[in-house]
mmCIF file with all atom_site columns, C-alpha atoms in Angstrom:
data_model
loop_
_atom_site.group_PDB
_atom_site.id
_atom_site.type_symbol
_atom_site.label_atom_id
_atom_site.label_alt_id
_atom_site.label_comp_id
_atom_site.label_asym_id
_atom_site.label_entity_id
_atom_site.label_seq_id
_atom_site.pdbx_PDB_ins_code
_atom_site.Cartn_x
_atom_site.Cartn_y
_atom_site.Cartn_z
_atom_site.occupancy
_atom_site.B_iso_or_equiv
_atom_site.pdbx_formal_charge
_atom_site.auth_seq_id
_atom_site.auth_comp_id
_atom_site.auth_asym_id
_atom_site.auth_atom_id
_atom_site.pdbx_PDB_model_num
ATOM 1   C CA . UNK A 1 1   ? 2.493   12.805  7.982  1.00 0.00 ? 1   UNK A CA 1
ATOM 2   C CA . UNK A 1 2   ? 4.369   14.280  10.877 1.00 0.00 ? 2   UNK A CA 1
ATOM 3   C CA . UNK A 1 3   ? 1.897   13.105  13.562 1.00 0.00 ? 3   UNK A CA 1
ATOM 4   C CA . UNK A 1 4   ? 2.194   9.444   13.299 1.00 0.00 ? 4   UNK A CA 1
ATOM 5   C CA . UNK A 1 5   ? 4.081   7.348   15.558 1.00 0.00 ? 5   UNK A CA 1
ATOM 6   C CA . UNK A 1 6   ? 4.927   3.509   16.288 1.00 0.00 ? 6   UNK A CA 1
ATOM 7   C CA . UNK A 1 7   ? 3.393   1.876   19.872 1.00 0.00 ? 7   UNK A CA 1
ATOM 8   C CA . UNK A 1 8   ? 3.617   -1.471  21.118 1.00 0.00 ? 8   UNK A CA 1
ATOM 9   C CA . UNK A 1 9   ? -0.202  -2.707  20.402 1.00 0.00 ? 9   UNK A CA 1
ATOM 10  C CA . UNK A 1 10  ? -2.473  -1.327  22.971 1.00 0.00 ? 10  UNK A CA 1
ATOM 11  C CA . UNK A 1 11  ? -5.640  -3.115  23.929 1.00 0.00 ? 11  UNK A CA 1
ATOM 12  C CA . UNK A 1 12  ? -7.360  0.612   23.656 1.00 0.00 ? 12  UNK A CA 1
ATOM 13  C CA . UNK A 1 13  ? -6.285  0.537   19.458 1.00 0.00 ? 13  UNK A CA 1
ATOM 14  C CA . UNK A 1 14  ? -7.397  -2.906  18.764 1.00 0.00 ? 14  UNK A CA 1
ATOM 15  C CA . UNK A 1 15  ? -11.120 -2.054  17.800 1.00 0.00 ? 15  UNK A CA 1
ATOM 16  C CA . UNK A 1 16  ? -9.467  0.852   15.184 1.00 0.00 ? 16  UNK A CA 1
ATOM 17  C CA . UNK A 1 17  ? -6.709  -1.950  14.387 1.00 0.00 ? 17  UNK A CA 1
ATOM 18  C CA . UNK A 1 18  ? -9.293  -3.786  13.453 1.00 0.00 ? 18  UNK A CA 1
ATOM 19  C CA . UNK A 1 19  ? -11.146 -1.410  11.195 1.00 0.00 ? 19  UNK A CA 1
ATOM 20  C CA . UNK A 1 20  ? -8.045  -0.970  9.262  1.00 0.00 ? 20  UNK A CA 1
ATOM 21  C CA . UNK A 1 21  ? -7.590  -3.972  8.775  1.00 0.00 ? 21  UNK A CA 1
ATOM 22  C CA . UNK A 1 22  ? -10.751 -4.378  7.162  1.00 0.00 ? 22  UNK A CA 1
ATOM 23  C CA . UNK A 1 23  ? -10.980 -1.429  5.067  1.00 0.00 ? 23  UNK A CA 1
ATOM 24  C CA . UNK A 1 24  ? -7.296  -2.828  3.670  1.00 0.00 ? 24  UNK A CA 1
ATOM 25  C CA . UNK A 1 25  ? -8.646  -6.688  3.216  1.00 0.00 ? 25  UNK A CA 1
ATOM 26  C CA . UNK A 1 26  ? -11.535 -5.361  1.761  1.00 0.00 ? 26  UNK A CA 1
ATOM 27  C CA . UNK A 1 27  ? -8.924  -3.421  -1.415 1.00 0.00 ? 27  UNK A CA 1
ATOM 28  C CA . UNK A 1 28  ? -8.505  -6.739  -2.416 1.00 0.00 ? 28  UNK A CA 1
ATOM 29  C CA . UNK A 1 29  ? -5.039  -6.207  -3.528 1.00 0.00 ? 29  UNK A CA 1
ATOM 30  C CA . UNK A 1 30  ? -2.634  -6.996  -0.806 1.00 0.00 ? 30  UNK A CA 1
ATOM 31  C CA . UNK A 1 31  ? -4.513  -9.320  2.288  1.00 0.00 ? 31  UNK A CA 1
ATOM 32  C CA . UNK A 1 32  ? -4.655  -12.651 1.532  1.00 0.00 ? 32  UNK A CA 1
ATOM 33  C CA . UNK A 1 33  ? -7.975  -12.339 3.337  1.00 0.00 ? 33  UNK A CA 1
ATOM 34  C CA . UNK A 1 34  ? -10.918 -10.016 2.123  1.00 0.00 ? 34  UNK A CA 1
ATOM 35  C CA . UNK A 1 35  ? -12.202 -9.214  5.331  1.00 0.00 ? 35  UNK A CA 1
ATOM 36  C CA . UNK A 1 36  ? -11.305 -9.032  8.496  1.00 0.00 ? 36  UNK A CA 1
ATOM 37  C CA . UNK A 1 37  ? -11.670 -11.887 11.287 1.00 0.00 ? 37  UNK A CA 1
ATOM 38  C CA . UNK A 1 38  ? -14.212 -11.328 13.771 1.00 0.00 ? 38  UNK A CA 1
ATOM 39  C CA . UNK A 1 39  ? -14.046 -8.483  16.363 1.00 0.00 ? 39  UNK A CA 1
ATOM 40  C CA . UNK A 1 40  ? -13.987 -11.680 19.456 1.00 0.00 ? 40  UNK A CA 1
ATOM 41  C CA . UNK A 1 41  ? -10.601 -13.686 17.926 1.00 0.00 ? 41  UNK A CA 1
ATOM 42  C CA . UNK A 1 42  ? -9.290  -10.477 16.821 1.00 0.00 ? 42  UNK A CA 1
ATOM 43  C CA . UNK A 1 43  ? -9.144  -8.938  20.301 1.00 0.00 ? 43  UNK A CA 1
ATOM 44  C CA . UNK A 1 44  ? -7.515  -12.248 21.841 1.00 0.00 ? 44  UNK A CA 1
ATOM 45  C CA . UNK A 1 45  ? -5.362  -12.273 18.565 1.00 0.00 ? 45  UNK A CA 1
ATOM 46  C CA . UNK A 1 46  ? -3.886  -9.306  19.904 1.00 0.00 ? 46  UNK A CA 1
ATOM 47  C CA . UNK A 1 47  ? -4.064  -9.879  23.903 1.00 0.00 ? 47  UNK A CA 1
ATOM 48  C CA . UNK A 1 48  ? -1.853  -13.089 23.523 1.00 0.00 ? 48  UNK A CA 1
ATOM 49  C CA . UNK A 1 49  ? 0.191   -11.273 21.139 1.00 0.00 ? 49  UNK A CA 1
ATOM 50  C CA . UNK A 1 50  ? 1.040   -8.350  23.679 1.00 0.00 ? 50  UNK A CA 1
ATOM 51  C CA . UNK A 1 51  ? 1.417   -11.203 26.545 1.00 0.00 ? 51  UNK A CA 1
ATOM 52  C CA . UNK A 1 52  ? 4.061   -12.870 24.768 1.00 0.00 ? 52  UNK A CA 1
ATOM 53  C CA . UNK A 1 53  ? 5.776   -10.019 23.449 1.00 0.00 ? 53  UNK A CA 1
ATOM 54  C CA . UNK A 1 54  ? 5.816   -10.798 19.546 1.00 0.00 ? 54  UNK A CA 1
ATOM 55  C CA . UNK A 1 55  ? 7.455   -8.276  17.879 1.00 0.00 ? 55  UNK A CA 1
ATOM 56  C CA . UNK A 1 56  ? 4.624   -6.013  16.509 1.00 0.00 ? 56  UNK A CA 1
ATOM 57  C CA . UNK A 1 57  ? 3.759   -2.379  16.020 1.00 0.00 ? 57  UNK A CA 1
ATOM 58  C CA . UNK A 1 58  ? 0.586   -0.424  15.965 1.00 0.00 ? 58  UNK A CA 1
ATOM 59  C CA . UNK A 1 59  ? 1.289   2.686   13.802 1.00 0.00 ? 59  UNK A CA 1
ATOM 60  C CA . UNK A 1 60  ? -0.800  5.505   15.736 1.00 0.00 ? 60  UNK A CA 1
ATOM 61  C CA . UNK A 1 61  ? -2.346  8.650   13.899 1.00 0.00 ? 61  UNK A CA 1
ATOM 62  C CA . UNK A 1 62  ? -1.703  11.238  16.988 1.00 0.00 ? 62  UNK A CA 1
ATOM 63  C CA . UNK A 1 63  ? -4.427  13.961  15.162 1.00 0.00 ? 63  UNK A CA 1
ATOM 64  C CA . UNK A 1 64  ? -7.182  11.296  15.614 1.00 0.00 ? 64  UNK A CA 1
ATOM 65  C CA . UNK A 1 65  ? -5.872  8.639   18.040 1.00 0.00 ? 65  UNK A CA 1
ATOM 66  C CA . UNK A 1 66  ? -6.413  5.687   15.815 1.00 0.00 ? 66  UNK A CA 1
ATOM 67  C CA . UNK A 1 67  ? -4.477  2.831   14.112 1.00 0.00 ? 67  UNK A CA 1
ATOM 68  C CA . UNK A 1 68  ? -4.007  3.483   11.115 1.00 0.00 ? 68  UNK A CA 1
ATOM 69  C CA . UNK A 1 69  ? -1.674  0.617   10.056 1.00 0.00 ? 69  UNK A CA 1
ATOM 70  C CA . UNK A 1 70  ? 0.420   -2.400  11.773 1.00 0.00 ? 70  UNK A CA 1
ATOM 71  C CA . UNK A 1 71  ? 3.466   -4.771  11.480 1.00 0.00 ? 71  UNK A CA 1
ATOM 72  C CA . UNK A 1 72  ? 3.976   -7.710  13.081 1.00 0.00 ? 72  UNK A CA 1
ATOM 73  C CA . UNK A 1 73  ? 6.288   -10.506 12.828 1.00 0.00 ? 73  UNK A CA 1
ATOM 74  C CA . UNK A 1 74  ? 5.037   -13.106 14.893 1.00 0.00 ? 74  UNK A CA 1
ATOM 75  C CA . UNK A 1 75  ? 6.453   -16.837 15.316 1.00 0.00 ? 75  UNK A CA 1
ATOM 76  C CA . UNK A 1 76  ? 6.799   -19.385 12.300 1.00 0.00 ? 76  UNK A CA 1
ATOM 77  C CA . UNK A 1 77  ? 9.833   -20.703 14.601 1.00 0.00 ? 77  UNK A CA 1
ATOM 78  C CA . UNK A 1 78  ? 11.621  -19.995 17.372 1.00 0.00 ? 78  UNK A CA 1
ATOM 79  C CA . UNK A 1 79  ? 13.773  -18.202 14.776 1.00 0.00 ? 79  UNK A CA 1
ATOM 80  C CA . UNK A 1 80  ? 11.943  -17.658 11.830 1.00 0.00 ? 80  UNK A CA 1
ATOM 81  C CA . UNK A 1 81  ? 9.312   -14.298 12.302 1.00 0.00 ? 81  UNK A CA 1
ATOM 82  C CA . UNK A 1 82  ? 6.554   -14.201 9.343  1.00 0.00 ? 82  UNK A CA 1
ATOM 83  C CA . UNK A 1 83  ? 5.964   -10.591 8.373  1.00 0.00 ? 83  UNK A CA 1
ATOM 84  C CA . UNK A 1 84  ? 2.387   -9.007  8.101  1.00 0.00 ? 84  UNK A CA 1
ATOM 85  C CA . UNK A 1 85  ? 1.744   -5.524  7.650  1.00 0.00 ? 85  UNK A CA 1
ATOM 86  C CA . UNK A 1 86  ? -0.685  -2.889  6.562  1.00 0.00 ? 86  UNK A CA 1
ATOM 87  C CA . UNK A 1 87  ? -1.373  0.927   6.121  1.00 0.00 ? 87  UNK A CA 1
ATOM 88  C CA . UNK A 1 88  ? -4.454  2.402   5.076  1.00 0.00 ? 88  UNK A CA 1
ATOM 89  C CA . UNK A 1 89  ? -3.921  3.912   0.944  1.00 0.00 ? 89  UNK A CA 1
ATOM 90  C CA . UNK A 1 90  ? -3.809  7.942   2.604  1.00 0.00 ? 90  UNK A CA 1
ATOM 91  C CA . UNK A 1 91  ? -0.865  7.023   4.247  1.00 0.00 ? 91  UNK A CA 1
ATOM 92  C CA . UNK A 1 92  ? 1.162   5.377   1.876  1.00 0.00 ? 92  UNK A CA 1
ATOM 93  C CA . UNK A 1 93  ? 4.036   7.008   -0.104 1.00 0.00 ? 93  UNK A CA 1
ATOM 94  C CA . UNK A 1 94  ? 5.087   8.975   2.560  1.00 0.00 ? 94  UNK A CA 1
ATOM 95  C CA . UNK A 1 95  ? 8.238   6.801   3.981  1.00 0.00 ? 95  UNK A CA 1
ATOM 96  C CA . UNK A 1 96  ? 5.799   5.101   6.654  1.00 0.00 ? 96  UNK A CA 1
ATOM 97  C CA . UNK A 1 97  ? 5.900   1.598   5.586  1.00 0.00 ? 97  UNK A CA 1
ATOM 98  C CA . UNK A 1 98  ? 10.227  2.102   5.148  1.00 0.00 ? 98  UNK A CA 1
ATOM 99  C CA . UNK A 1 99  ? 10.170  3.523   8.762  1.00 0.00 ? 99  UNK A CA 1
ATOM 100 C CA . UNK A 1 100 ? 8.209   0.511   10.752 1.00 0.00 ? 100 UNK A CA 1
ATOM 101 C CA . UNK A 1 101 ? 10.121  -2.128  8.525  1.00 0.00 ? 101 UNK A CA 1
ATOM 102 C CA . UNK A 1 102 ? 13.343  -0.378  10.054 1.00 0.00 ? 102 UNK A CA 1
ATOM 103 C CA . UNK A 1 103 ? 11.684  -0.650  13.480 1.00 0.00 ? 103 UNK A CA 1
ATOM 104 C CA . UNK A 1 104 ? 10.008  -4.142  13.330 1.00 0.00 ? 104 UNK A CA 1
ATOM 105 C CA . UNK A 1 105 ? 13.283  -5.545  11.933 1.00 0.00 ? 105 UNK A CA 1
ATOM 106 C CA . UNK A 1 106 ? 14.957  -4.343  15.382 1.00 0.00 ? 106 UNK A CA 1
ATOM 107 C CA . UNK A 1 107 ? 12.171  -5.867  16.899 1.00 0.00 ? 107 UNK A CA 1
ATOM 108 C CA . UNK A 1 108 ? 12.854  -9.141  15.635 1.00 0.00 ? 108 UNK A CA 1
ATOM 109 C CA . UNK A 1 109 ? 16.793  -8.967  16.384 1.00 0.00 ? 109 UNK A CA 1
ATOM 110 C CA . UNK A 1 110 ? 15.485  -8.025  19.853 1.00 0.00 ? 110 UNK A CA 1
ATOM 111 C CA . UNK A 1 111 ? 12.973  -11.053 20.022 1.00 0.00 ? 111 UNK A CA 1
ATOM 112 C CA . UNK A 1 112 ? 15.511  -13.445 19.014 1.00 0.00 ? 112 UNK A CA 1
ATOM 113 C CA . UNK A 1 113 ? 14.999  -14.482 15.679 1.00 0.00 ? 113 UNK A CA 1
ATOM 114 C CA . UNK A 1 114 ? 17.165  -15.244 13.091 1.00 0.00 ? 114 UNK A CA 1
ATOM 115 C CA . UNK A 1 115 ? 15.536  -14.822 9.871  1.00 0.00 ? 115 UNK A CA 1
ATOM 116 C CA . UNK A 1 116 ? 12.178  -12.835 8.813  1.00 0.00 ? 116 UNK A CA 1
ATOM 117 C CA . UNK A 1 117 ? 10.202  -14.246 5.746  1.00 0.00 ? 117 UNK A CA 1
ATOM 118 C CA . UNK A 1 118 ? 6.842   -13.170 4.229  1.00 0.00 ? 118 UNK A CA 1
ATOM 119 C CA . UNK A 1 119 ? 4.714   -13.675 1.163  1.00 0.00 ? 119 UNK A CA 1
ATOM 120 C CA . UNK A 1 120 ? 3.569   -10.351 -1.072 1.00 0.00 ? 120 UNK A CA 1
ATOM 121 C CA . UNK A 1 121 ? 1.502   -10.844 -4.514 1.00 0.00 ? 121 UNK A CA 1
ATOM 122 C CA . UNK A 1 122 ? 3.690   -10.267 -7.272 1.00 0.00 ? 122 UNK A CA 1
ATOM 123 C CA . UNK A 1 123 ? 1.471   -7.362  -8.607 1.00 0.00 ? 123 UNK A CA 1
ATOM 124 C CA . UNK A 1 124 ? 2.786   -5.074  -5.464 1.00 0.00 ? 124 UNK A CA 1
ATOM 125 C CA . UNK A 1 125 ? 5.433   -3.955  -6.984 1.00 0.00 ? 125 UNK A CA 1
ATOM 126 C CA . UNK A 1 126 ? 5.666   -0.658  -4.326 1.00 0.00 ? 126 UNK A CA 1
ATOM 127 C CA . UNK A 1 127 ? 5.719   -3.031  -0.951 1.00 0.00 ? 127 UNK A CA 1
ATOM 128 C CA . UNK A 1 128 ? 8.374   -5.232  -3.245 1.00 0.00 ? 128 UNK A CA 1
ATOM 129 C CA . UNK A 1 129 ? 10.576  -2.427  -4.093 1.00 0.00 ? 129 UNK A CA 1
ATOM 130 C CA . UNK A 1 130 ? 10.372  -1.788  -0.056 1.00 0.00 ? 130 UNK A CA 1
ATOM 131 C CA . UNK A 1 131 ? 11.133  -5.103  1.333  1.00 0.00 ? 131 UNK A CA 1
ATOM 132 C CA . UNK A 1 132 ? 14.114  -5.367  -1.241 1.00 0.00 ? 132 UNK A CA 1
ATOM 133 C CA . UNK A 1 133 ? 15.306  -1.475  -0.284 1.00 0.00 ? 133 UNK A CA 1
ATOM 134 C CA . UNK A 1 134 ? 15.283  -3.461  3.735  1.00 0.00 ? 134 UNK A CA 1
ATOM 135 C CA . UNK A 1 135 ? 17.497  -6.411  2.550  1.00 0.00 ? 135 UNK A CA 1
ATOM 136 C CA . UNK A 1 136 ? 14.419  -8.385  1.642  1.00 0.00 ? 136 UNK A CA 1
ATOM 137 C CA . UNK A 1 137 ? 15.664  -11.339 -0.863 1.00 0.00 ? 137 UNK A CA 1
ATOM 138 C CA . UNK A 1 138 ? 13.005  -13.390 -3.356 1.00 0.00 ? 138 UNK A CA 1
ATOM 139 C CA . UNK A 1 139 ? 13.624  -16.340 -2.768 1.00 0.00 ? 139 UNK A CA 1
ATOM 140 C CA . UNK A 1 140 ? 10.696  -18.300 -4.277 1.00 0.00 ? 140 UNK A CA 1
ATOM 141 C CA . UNK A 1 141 ? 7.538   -17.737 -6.607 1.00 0.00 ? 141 UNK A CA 1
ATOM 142 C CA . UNK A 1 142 ? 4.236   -19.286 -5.939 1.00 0.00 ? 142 UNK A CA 1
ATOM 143 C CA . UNK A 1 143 ? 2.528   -19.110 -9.520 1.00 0.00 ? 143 UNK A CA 1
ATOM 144 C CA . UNK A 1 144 ? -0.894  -20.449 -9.799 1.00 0.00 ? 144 UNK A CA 1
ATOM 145 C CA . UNK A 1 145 ? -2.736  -18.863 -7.258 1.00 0.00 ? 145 UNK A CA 1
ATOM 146 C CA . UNK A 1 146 ? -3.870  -20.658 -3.793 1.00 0.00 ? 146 UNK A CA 1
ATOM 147 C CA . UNK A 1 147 ? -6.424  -20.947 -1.434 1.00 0.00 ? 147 UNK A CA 1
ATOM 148 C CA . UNK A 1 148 ? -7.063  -18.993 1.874  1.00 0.00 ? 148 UNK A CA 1
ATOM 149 C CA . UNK A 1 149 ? -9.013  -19.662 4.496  1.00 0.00 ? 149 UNK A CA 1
ATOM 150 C CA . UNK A 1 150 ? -12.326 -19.713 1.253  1.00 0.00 ? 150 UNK A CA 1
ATOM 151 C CA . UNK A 1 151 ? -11.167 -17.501 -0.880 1.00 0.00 ? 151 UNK A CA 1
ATOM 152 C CA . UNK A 1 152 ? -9.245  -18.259 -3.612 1.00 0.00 ? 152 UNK A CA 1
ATOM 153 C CA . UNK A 1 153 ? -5.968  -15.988 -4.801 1.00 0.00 ? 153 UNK A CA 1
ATOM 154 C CA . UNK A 1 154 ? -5.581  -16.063 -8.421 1.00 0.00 ? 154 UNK A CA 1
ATOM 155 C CA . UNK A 1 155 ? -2.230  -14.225 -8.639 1.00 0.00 ? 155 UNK A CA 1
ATOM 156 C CA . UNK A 1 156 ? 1.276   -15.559 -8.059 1.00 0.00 ? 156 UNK A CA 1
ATOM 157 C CA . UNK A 1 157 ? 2.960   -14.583 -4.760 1.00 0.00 ? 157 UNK A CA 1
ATOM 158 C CA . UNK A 1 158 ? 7.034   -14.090 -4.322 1.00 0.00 ? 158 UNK A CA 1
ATOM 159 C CA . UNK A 1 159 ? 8.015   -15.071 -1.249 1.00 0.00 ? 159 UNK A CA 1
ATOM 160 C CA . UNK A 1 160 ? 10.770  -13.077 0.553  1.00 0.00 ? 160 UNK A CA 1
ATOM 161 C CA . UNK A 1 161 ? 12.965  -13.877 3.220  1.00 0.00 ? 161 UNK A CA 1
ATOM 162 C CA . UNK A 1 162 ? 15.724  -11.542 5.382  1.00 0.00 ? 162 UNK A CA 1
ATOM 163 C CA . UNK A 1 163 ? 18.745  -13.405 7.491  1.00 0.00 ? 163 UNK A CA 1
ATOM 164 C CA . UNK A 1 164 ? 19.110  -11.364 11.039 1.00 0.00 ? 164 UNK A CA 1
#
């Protein structure tokens, strides 16, 4: 996994930013969403995002030129950042997700903020164990399930916070 690397989004990676992020909704396991949003809001999703500098990372394959993963902390605040992120499963357990939650907390130090926070399903217990290796803290538990956008998540969620 020696040919990846970390970019600022790029308008040229949003169409293969947006594949992954479908193929990784579509797991079912760690999106809130099961599909992607449309191709259209996606693309201005991301054009707004790169003119107002959010802190977020595109995670490049250099053999095939492709996102293959993302994380982003964009604004819940002025000083609160609300971590997303994603790699597609023949990435994973090779140190990639540790690597751009290293960079993307830099990022947000960078940005200004003062505090990330984000929500992960309680059955993840591999993104847990990496958030909490970051300085992640639990610092609540949404049991029950809840509603997104129409879909409905049966599982509980911990939600996680880190003070910059």
């Amino acid at each position: 996994m020696g040919h990846i690397h970390f970019i600022q989004p790029e308008e040229r990676y949003i169409r293969s930013y947006w594949e992954t992020f479908d193929r990784i909704a579509k797991e079912k396991k760690y999106l809130a969403s099961e599909e992607a949003f449309p191709f259209d809001s996606t693309v201005q999703f991301i054009n707004r995002s790169i003119r107002r500098g959010f802190p977020q990372i595109f995670i490049i394959d250099r053999d095939t030129d492709v996102c293959v993963g993302w994380c982003d902390a964009l604004p819940k605040t002025d000083e609160v950042g609300y971590l997303g992120m994603g790699l597609l499963p023949e990435y994973r357990e090779h140190g990639i997700g540790t690597q751009v939650l290293r960079a993307i907390i830099e990022k947000c130090r960078k940005f200004g903020y003062k505090k990330i926070e984000l929500d992960v399903l309680k059955s993840n217990s591999r993104a847990i164990h990496v958030y909490e290796k970051a300085g992640f803290e639990q610092v609540a538990l949404i049991t029950g399930g809840f509603q997104c956008r129409n879909t409905l998540i049966k599982e509980d969620v911990i939600q996680m916070s880190l003070e910059l």
